[in-house]
């Protein structure tokens, strides 16, 4: 969603990043029960998720507050860098 | 609380920070944390990452709205469109082997990284020539 906005719609990186996080809310809420109920056994580890959430909620709040201080070009490069690293990992050692 | 739990909190903190700054929803970071760091299989990692994304995106989304970072109209349209796509995608993902799923996802990310790097370069050029970007 972020590249769609930045590359084709010309939205600034800051708005694109924030928009996509808001757009993920309904998507994640809808997709969760599909993963949970339509599998042979539930494919969600709620114990692990709980501890992940403790960290991620603190992290996401800090990140969202810091966003306005990061220049747009650097933000685009950071998004590209994260996608490069995760993409390489998934292709080479999925 | 075990060492594993403490590492999950630390991993969540890093993924959350990234998702607040970069907006990748944590998914792109949560999943490798679980598959690489904790040896989860792809489906379990994706399901668990979804569970973690809901509260993360809620807190991040609300903070972003309060910070004035969000164009609410487009965000809601994307949420609606993405919702339809996600339901289809999740139903499909169940029937596709994890290895193929991960590779296709990785290839898509690499392509996108390349396009964004081009975009950053053109932004830099625009800035140099004095045009407002």
PDB file of C-alpha atoms in Angstrom:
ATOM      1  CA  UNK A   1       0.000   0.000   0.000  1.00  0.00           C
ATOM      2  CA  UNK A   2       2.839   2.391   0.809  1.00  0.00           C
ATOM      3  CA  UNK A   3       4.562   2.093  -2.598  1.00  0.00           C
ATOM      4  CA  UNK A   4       1.207   2.387  -4.368  1.00  0.00           C
ATOM      5  CA  UNK A   5       0.604   5.737  -2.703  1.00  0.00           C
ATOM      6  CA  UNK A   6       4.129   7.103  -3.084  1.00  0.00           C
ATOM      7  CA  UNK A   7       4.918   5.899  -6.607  1.00  0.00           C
ATOM      8  CA  UNK A   8       1.554   6.250  -8.341  1.00  0.00           C
ATOM      9  CA  UNK A   9      -0.513   8.659  -6.250  1.00  0.00           C
ATOM     10  CA  UNK A  10       2.322  11.054  -5.347  1.00  0.00           C
ATOM     11  CA  UNK A  11       1.423  11.046  -1.636  1.00  0.00           C
ATOM     12  CA  UNK A  12       4.251  12.175   0.673  1.00  0.00           C
ATOM     13  CA  UNK A  13       6.106   9.370   2.426  1.00  0.00           C
ATOM     14  CA  UNK A  14       5.006  10.582   5.855  1.00  0.00           C
ATOM     15  CA  UNK A  15       1.309  10.517   4.937  1.00  0.00           C
ATOM     16  CA  UNK A  16       1.678   7.232   3.029  1.00  0.00           C
ATOM     17  CA  UNK A  17       3.253   5.483   6.011  1.00  0.00           C
ATOM     18  CA  UNK A  18       0.645   6.774   8.451  1.00  0.00           C
ATOM     19  CA  UNK A  19      -2.271   6.081   6.077  1.00  0.00           C
ATOM     20  CA  UNK A  20      -1.210   2.495   5.582  1.00  0.00           C
ATOM     21  CA  UNK A  21      -1.044   1.876   9.320  1.00  0.00           C
ATOM     22  CA  UNK A  22      -4.621   3.165   9.696  1.00  0.00           C
ATOM     23  CA  UNK A  23      -5.764   1.091   6.693  1.00  0.00           C
ATOM     24  CA  UNK A  24      -4.264  -2.060   8.218  1.00  0.00           C
ATOM     25  CA  UNK A  25      -6.648  -1.909  11.206  1.00  0.00           C
ATOM     26  CA  UNK A  26      -9.798  -3.239   9.421  1.00  0.00           C
ATOM     27  CA  UNK A  27      -7.702  -5.608   7.288  1.00  0.00           C
ATOM     28  CA  UNK A  28      -6.022  -7.252  10.274  1.00  0.00           C
ATOM     29  CA  UNK A  29      -9.275  -7.466  12.233  1.00  0.00           C
ATOM     30  CA  UNK A  30     -10.950  -9.266   9.307  1.00  0.00           C
ATOM     31  CA  UNK A  31      -8.047 -11.564   8.482  1.00  0.00           C
ATOM     32  CA  UNK A  32      -7.456 -12.749  12.072  1.00  0.00           C
ATOM     33  CA  UNK A  33     -10.589 -14.939  12.424  1.00  0.00           C
ATOM     34  CA  UNK A  34      -9.868 -16.489   9.014  1.00  0.00           C
ATOM     35  CA  UNK A  35      -6.454 -17.634  10.226  1.00  0.00           C
ATOM     36  CA  UNK A  36      -7.865 -18.669  13.562  1.00  0.00           C
ATOM     37  CA  UNK A  37     -10.999 -20.575  12.587  1.00  0.00           C
ATOM     38  CA  UNK A  38     -10.435 -21.867   9.051  1.00  0.00           C
ATOM     39  CA  UNK A  39      -7.279 -23.840   9.769  1.00  0.00           C
ATOM     40  CA  UNK A  40      -7.123 -27.445  10.949  1.00  0.00           C
ATOM     41  CA  UNK A  41      -5.701 -26.214  14.233  1.00  0.00           C
ATOM     42  CA  UNK A  42      -5.541 -22.570  15.292  1.00  0.00           C
ATOM     43  CA  UNK A  43      -2.562 -20.900  13.633  1.00  0.00           C
ATOM     44  CA  UNK A  44      -2.186 -18.167  16.266  1.00  0.00           C
ATOM     45  CA  UNK A  45       0.151 -18.336  19.285  1.00  0.00           C
ATOM     46  CA  UNK A  46      -1.625 -15.963  21.671  1.00  0.00           C
ATOM     47  CA  UNK A  47       0.974 -16.301  24.438  1.00  0.00           C
ATOM     48  CA  UNK A  48       3.744 -15.149  22.107  1.00  0.00           C
ATOM     49  CA  UNK A  49       1.474 -12.495  20.576  1.00  0.00           C
ATOM     50  CA  UNK A  50       0.835 -10.999  24.040  1.00  0.00           C
ATOM     51  CA  UNK A  51       4.538 -10.366  24.715  1.00  0.00           C
ATOM     52  CA  UNK A  52       5.081  -9.183  21.146  1.00  0.00           C
ATOM     53  CA  UNK A  53       2.244  -6.674  21.669  1.00  0.00           C
ATOM     54  CA  UNK A  54       3.701  -5.320  24.943  1.00  0.00           C
ATOM     55  CA  UNK A  55       6.814  -4.324  23.022  1.00  0.00           C
ATOM     56  CA  UNK A  56       5.180  -3.282  19.780  1.00  0.00           C
ATOM     57  CA  UNK A  57       2.579  -0.957  21.318  1.00  0.00           C
ATOM     58  CA  UNK A  58       5.340   0.988  23.104  1.00  0.00           C
ATOM     59  CA  UNK A  59       7.413   0.965  19.910  1.00  0.00           C
ATOM     60  CA  UNK A  60       4.657   2.052  17.559  1.00  0.00           C
ATOM     61  CA  UNK A  61       3.664   4.966  19.802  1.00  0.00           C
ATOM     62  CA  UNK A  62       7.273   6.187  19.892  1.00  0.00           C
ATOM     63  CA  UNK A  63       7.677   5.719  16.130  1.00  0.00           C
ATOM     64  CA  UNK A  64       4.451   7.564  15.316  1.00  0.00           C
ATOM     65  CA  UNK A  65       5.483  10.499  17.529  1.00  0.00           C
ATOM     66  CA  UNK A  66       8.942  10.659  15.890  1.00  0.00           C
ATOM     67  CA  UNK A  67       7.674  10.444  12.288  1.00  0.00           C
ATOM     68  CA  UNK A  68       7.263  14.190  11.722  1.00  0.00           C
ATOM     69  CA  UNK A  69      10.948  14.804  12.465  1.00  0.00           C
ATOM     70  CA  UNK A  70      12.249  12.492   9.717  1.00  0.00           C
ATOM     71  CA  UNK A  71      12.786  14.035   6.229  1.00  0.00           C
ATOM     72  CA  UNK A  72      10.682  12.534   3.415  1.00  0.00           C
ATOM     73  CA  UNK A  73      13.534  11.256   1.243  1.00  0.00           C
ATOM     74  CA  UNK A  74      15.221   9.486   4.151  1.00  0.00           C
ATOM     75  CA  UNK A  75      11.861   7.962   5.032  1.00  0.00           C
ATOM     76  CA  UNK A  76      11.474   6.593   1.482  1.00  0.00           C
ATOM     77  CA  UNK A  77      14.989   5.147   1.640  1.00  0.00           C
ATOM     78  CA  UNK A  78      14.241   3.561   5.011  1.00  0.00           C
ATOM     79  CA  UNK A  79      11.084   1.911   3.626  1.00  0.00           C
ATOM     80  CA  UNK A  80      13.076   0.660   0.602  1.00  0.00           C
ATOM     81  CA  UNK A  81      15.855  -0.654   2.871  1.00  0.00           C
ATOM     82  CA  UNK A  82      13.459  -2.593   5.102  1.00  0.00           C
ATOM     83  CA  UNK A  83      11.734  -4.094   2.047  1.00  0.00           C
ATOM     84  CA  UNK A  84      15.114  -5.035   0.553  1.00  0.00           C
ATOM     85  CA  UNK A  85      16.258  -6.834   3.711  1.00  0.00           C
ATOM     86  CA  UNK A  86      12.972  -8.643   4.340  1.00  0.00           C
ATOM     87  CA  UNK A  87      12.582  -9.422   0.610  1.00  0.00           C
ATOM     88  CA  UNK A  88      16.085 -10.910   0.350  1.00  0.00           C
ATOM     89  CA  UNK A  89      15.524 -13.002   3.448  1.00  0.00           C
ATOM     90  CA  UNK A  90      12.204 -14.366   2.156  1.00  0.00           C
ATOM     91  CA  UNK A  91      13.625 -15.228  -1.277  1.00  0.00           C
ATOM     92  CA  UNK A  92      16.917 -16.764  -0.103  1.00  0.00           C
ATOM     93  CA  UNK A  93      15.846 -18.487   3.111  1.00  0.00           C
ATOM     94  CA  UNK A  94      12.052 -18.582   3.381  1.00  0.00           C
TER      95      UNK A  94
ATOM     96  CA  UNK B   1       8.276 -14.640  32.221  1.00  0.00           C
ATOM     97  CA  UNK B   2      10.959 -16.595  30.362  1.00  0.00           C
ATOM     98  CA  UNK B   3      13.876 -15.402  28.245  1.00  0.00           C
ATOM     99  CA  UNK B   4      11.765 -16.192  25.192  1.00  0.00           C
ATOM    100  CA  UNK B   5       9.046 -13.844  26.448  1.00  0.00           C
ATOM    101  CA  UNK B   6      11.588 -11.092  27.112  1.00  0.00           C
ATOM    102  CA  UNK B   7      12.977 -11.499  23.595  1.00  0.00           C
ATOM    103  CA  UNK B   8       9.424 -11.326  22.215  1.00  0.00           C
ATOM    104  CA  UNK B   9       8.949  -7.970  23.990  1.00  0.00           C
ATOM    105  CA  UNK B  10      12.258  -6.703  22.573  1.00  0.00           C
ATOM    106  CA  UNK B  11      11.388  -7.928  19.082  1.00  0.00           C
ATOM    107  CA  UNK B  12       7.964  -6.322  19.386  1.00  0.00           C
ATOM    108  CA  UNK B  13       9.557  -3.037  20.436  1.00  0.00           C
ATOM    109  CA  UNK B  14      11.792  -2.937  17.352  1.00  0.00           C
ATOM    110  CA  UNK B  15       8.978  -4.038  15.023  1.00  0.00           C
ATOM    111  CA  UNK B  16       6.624  -1.489  16.599  1.00  0.00           C
ATOM    112  CA  UNK B  17       9.128   1.340  16.207  1.00  0.00           C
ATOM    113  CA  UNK B  18       9.582   0.401  12.546  1.00  0.00           C
ATOM    114  CA  UNK B  19       5.872   0.204  11.939  1.00  0.00           C
ATOM    115  CA  UNK B  20       5.263   3.591  13.586  1.00  0.00           C
ATOM    116  CA  UNK B  21       7.957   5.213  11.448  1.00  0.00           C
ATOM    117  CA  UNK B  22       7.571   3.233   8.253  1.00  0.00           C
ATOM    118  CA  UNK B  23       3.973   2.046   8.441  1.00  0.00           C
ATOM    119  CA  UNK B  24       4.624  -1.530   7.385  1.00  0.00           C
ATOM    120  CA  UNK B  25       2.141  -2.630  10.008  1.00  0.00           C
ATOM    121  CA  UNK B  26       4.733  -4.700  11.743  1.00  0.00           C
ATOM    122  CA  UNK B  27       3.842  -7.709   9.602  1.00  0.00           C
ATOM    123  CA  UNK B  28       7.002  -7.549   7.534  1.00  0.00           C
ATOM    124  CA  UNK B  29       9.016  -7.393  10.762  1.00  0.00           C
ATOM    125  CA  UNK B  30       6.924  -9.627  13.059  1.00  0.00           C
ATOM    126  CA  UNK B  31       6.944 -12.592  10.690  1.00  0.00           C
ATOM    127  CA  UNK B  32      10.749 -12.916  10.264  1.00  0.00           C
ATOM    128  CA  UNK B  33      11.220 -12.385  14.026  1.00  0.00           C
ATOM    129  CA  UNK B  34       9.091 -15.480  14.590  1.00  0.00           C
ATOM    130  CA  UNK B  35      10.283 -17.632  11.667  1.00  0.00           C
ATOM    131  CA  UNK B  36      13.998 -16.826  12.027  1.00  0.00           C
ATOM    132  CA  UNK B  37      14.270 -16.075  15.755  1.00  0.00           C
ATOM    133  CA  UNK B  38      11.779 -18.563  17.143  1.00  0.00           C
ATOM    134  CA  UNK B  39      11.476 -21.236  14.431  1.00  0.00           C
ATOM    135  CA  UNK B  40       7.723 -20.712  13.880  1.00  0.00           C
ATOM    136  CA  UNK B  41       6.340 -22.104  10.628  1.00  0.00           C
ATOM    137  CA  UNK B  42       5.151 -19.527   8.093  1.00  0.00           C
ATOM    138  CA  UNK B  43       1.385 -19.976   8.705  1.00  0.00           C
ATOM    139  CA  UNK B  44       1.707 -19.794  12.518  1.00  0.00           C
ATOM    140  CA  UNK B  45       3.999 -16.760  12.228  1.00  0.00           C
ATOM    141  CA  UNK B  46       1.557 -14.973   9.937  1.00  0.00           C
ATOM    142  CA  UNK B  47      -1.450 -15.784  12.113  1.00  0.00           C
ATOM    143  CA  UNK B  48       0.351 -14.640  15.283  1.00  0.00           C
ATOM    144  CA  UNK B  49       1.652 -11.516  13.555  1.00  0.00           C
ATOM    145  CA  UNK B  50      -1.942 -10.649  12.588  1.00  0.00           C
ATOM    146  CA  UNK B  51      -3.009 -10.938  16.234  1.00  0.00           C
ATOM    147  CA  UNK B  52      -0.173  -8.596  17.237  1.00  0.00           C
ATOM    148  CA  UNK B  53      -0.868  -6.163  14.387  1.00  0.00           C
ATOM    149  CA  UNK B  54      -4.422  -5.348  15.538  1.00  0.00           C
ATOM    150  CA  UNK B  55      -3.505  -3.529  18.795  1.00  0.00           C
ATOM    151  CA  UNK B  56      -0.252  -2.207  17.275  1.00  0.00           C
ATOM    152  CA  UNK B  57      -2.049  -0.614  14.318  1.00  0.00           C
ATOM    153  CA  UNK B  58      -4.807   0.739  16.593  1.00  0.00           C
ATOM    154  CA  UNK B  59      -2.338   2.524  18.893  1.00  0.00           C
ATOM    155  CA  UNK B  60      -0.158   3.597  15.949  1.00  0.00           C
ATOM    156  CA  UNK B  61      -3.122   4.706  13.834  1.00  0.00           C
ATOM    157  CA  UNK B  62      -4.662   6.799  16.612  1.00  0.00           C
ATOM    158  CA  UNK B  63      -1.288   8.373  17.421  1.00  0.00           C
ATOM    159  CA  UNK B  64      -0.764   9.187  13.726  1.00  0.00           C
ATOM    160  CA  UNK B  65      -4.219  10.793  13.457  1.00  0.00           C
ATOM    161  CA  UNK B  66      -3.498  12.937  16.527  1.00  0.00           C
ATOM    162  CA  UNK B  67      -0.099  13.892  15.078  1.00  0.00           C
ATOM    163  CA  UNK B  68      -1.761  15.023  11.815  1.00  0.00           C
ATOM    164  CA  UNK B  69       0.071  12.416   9.732  1.00  0.00           C
ATOM    165  CA  UNK B  70      -3.048  10.836   8.209  1.00  0.00           C
ATOM    166  CA  UNK B  71      -5.115  11.708   5.125  1.00  0.00           C
ATOM    167  CA  UNK B  72      -8.254  10.130   6.539  1.00  0.00           C
ATOM    168  CA  UNK B  73     -10.227   9.794   3.264  1.00  0.00           C
ATOM    169  CA  UNK B  74      -7.610   7.808   1.316  1.00  0.00           C
ATOM    170  CA  UNK B  75      -6.766   5.781   4.447  1.00  0.00           C
ATOM    171  CA  UNK B  76     -10.387   4.645   4.775  1.00  0.00           C
ATOM    172  CA  UNK B  77     -10.648   3.807   1.045  1.00  0.00           C
ATOM    173  CA  UNK B  78      -7.462   1.760   1.241  1.00  0.00           C
ATOM    174  CA  UNK B  79      -8.723   0.028   4.369  1.00  0.00           C
ATOM    175  CA  UNK B  80     -11.934  -0.963   2.552  1.00  0.00           C
ATOM    176  CA  UNK B  81     -10.174  -2.111  -0.620  1.00  0.00           C
ATOM    177  CA  UNK B  82      -7.494  -3.881   1.353  1.00  0.00           C
ATOM    178  CA  UNK B  83     -10.162  -5.595   3.439  1.00  0.00           C
ATOM    179  CA  UNK B  84     -11.644  -7.314   0.369  1.00  0.00           C
ATOM    180  CA  UNK B  85      -8.165  -8.247  -0.868  1.00  0.00           C
ATOM    181  CA  UNK B  86      -7.073  -9.532   2.524  1.00  0.00           C
ATOM    182  CA  UNK B  87     -10.068 -11.848   2.928  1.00  0.00           C
ATOM    183  CA  UNK B  88      -9.387 -13.334  -0.513  1.00  0.00           C
ATOM    184  CA  UNK B  89      -5.658 -13.509   0.194  1.00  0.00           C
ATOM    185  CA  UNK B  90      -6.054 -15.193   3.578  1.00  0.00           C
ATOM    186  CA  UNK B  91      -8.426 -17.786   2.096  1.00  0.00           C
ATOM    187  CA  UNK B  92      -5.919 -18.471  -0.693  1.00  0.00           C
ATOM    188  CA  UNK B  93      -2.855 -18.503   1.583  1.00  0.00           C
ATOM    189  CA  UNK B  94      -4.252 -21.463   3.513  1.00  0.00           C
ATOM    190  CA  UNK B  95      -4.065 -23.574   0.340  1.00  0.00           C
ATOM    191  CA  UNK B  96      -0.628 -22.455  -0.878  1.00  0.00           C
ATOM    192  CA  UNK B  97       2.555 -24.114   0.469  1.00  0.00           C
ATOM    193  CA  UNK B  98       4.430 -21.823   2.892  1.00  0.00           C
ATOM    194  CA  UNK B  99       7.666 -21.924   0.917  1.00  0.00           C
ATOM    195  CA  UNK B 100       6.069 -20.612  -2.267  1.00  0.00           C
ATOM    196  CA  UNK B 101       4.108 -18.008  -0.302  1.00  0.00           C
ATOM    197  CA  UNK B 102       7.302 -16.679   1.313  1.00  0.00           C
ATOM    198  CA  UNK B 103       9.228 -16.542  -1.987  1.00  0.00           C
ATOM    199  CA  UNK B 104       6.454 -14.722  -3.876  1.00  0.00           C
ATOM    200  CA  UNK B 105       6.144 -12.234  -1.013  1.00  0.00           C
ATOM    201  CA  UNK B 106       9.938 -11.747  -0.965  1.00  0.00           C
ATOM    202  CA  UNK B 107      10.103 -11.140  -4.728  1.00  0.00           C
ATOM    203  CA  UNK B 108       7.312  -8.572  -4.456  1.00  0.00           C
ATOM    204  CA  UNK B 109       9.177  -6.751  -1.657  1.00  0.00           C
ATOM    205  CA  UNK B 110      12.436  -6.677  -3.650  1.00  0.00           C
ATOM    206  CA  UNK B 111      10.691  -5.194  -6.688  1.00  0.00           C
ATOM    207  CA  UNK B 112       9.029  -2.586  -4.485  1.00  0.00           C
ATOM    208  CA  UNK B 113      12.297  -1.712  -2.728  1.00  0.00           C
ATOM    209  CA  UNK B 114      13.867  -1.044  -6.141  1.00  0.00           C
ATOM    210  CA  UNK B 115      10.996   1.216  -7.251  1.00  0.00           C
ATOM    211  CA  UNK B 116      11.095   3.167  -3.973  1.00  0.00           C
ATOM    212  CA  UNK B 117      14.859   3.657  -4.230  1.00  0.00           C
ATOM    213  CA  UNK B 118      14.283   5.157  -7.709  1.00  0.00           C
ATOM    214  CA  UNK B 119      11.623   7.394  -6.184  1.00  0.00           C
ATOM    215  CA  UNK B 120      14.037   8.575  -3.461  1.00  0.00           C
ATOM    216  CA  UNK B 121      16.632   9.369  -6.138  1.00  0.00           C
ATOM    217  CA  UNK B 122      14.194  11.488  -8.114  1.00  0.00           C
ATOM    218  CA  UNK B 123      13.220  13.277  -4.891  1.00  0.00           C
ATOM    219  CA  UNK B 124      16.895  14.044  -4.279  1.00  0.00           C
ATOM    220  CA  UNK B 125      17.256  15.386  -7.824  1.00  0.00           C
ATOM    221  CA  UNK B 126      14.155  17.548  -7.423  1.00  0.00           C
ATOM    222  CA  UNK B 127      15.570  18.933  -4.180  1.00  0.00           C
ATOM    223  CA  UNK B 128      18.908  19.735  -5.870  1.00  0.00           C
ATOM    224  CA  UNK B 129      17.299  21.570  -8.791  1.00  0.00           C
ATOM    225  CA  UNK B 130      15.409  23.672  -6.258  1.00  0.00           C
ATOM    226  CA  UNK B 131      11.966  22.438  -7.157  1.00  0.00           C
ATOM    227  CA  UNK B 132       9.646  21.980  -4.182  1.00  0.00           C
ATOM    228  CA  UNK B 133       9.038  18.243  -3.868  1.00  0.00           C
TER     229      UNK B 133
END
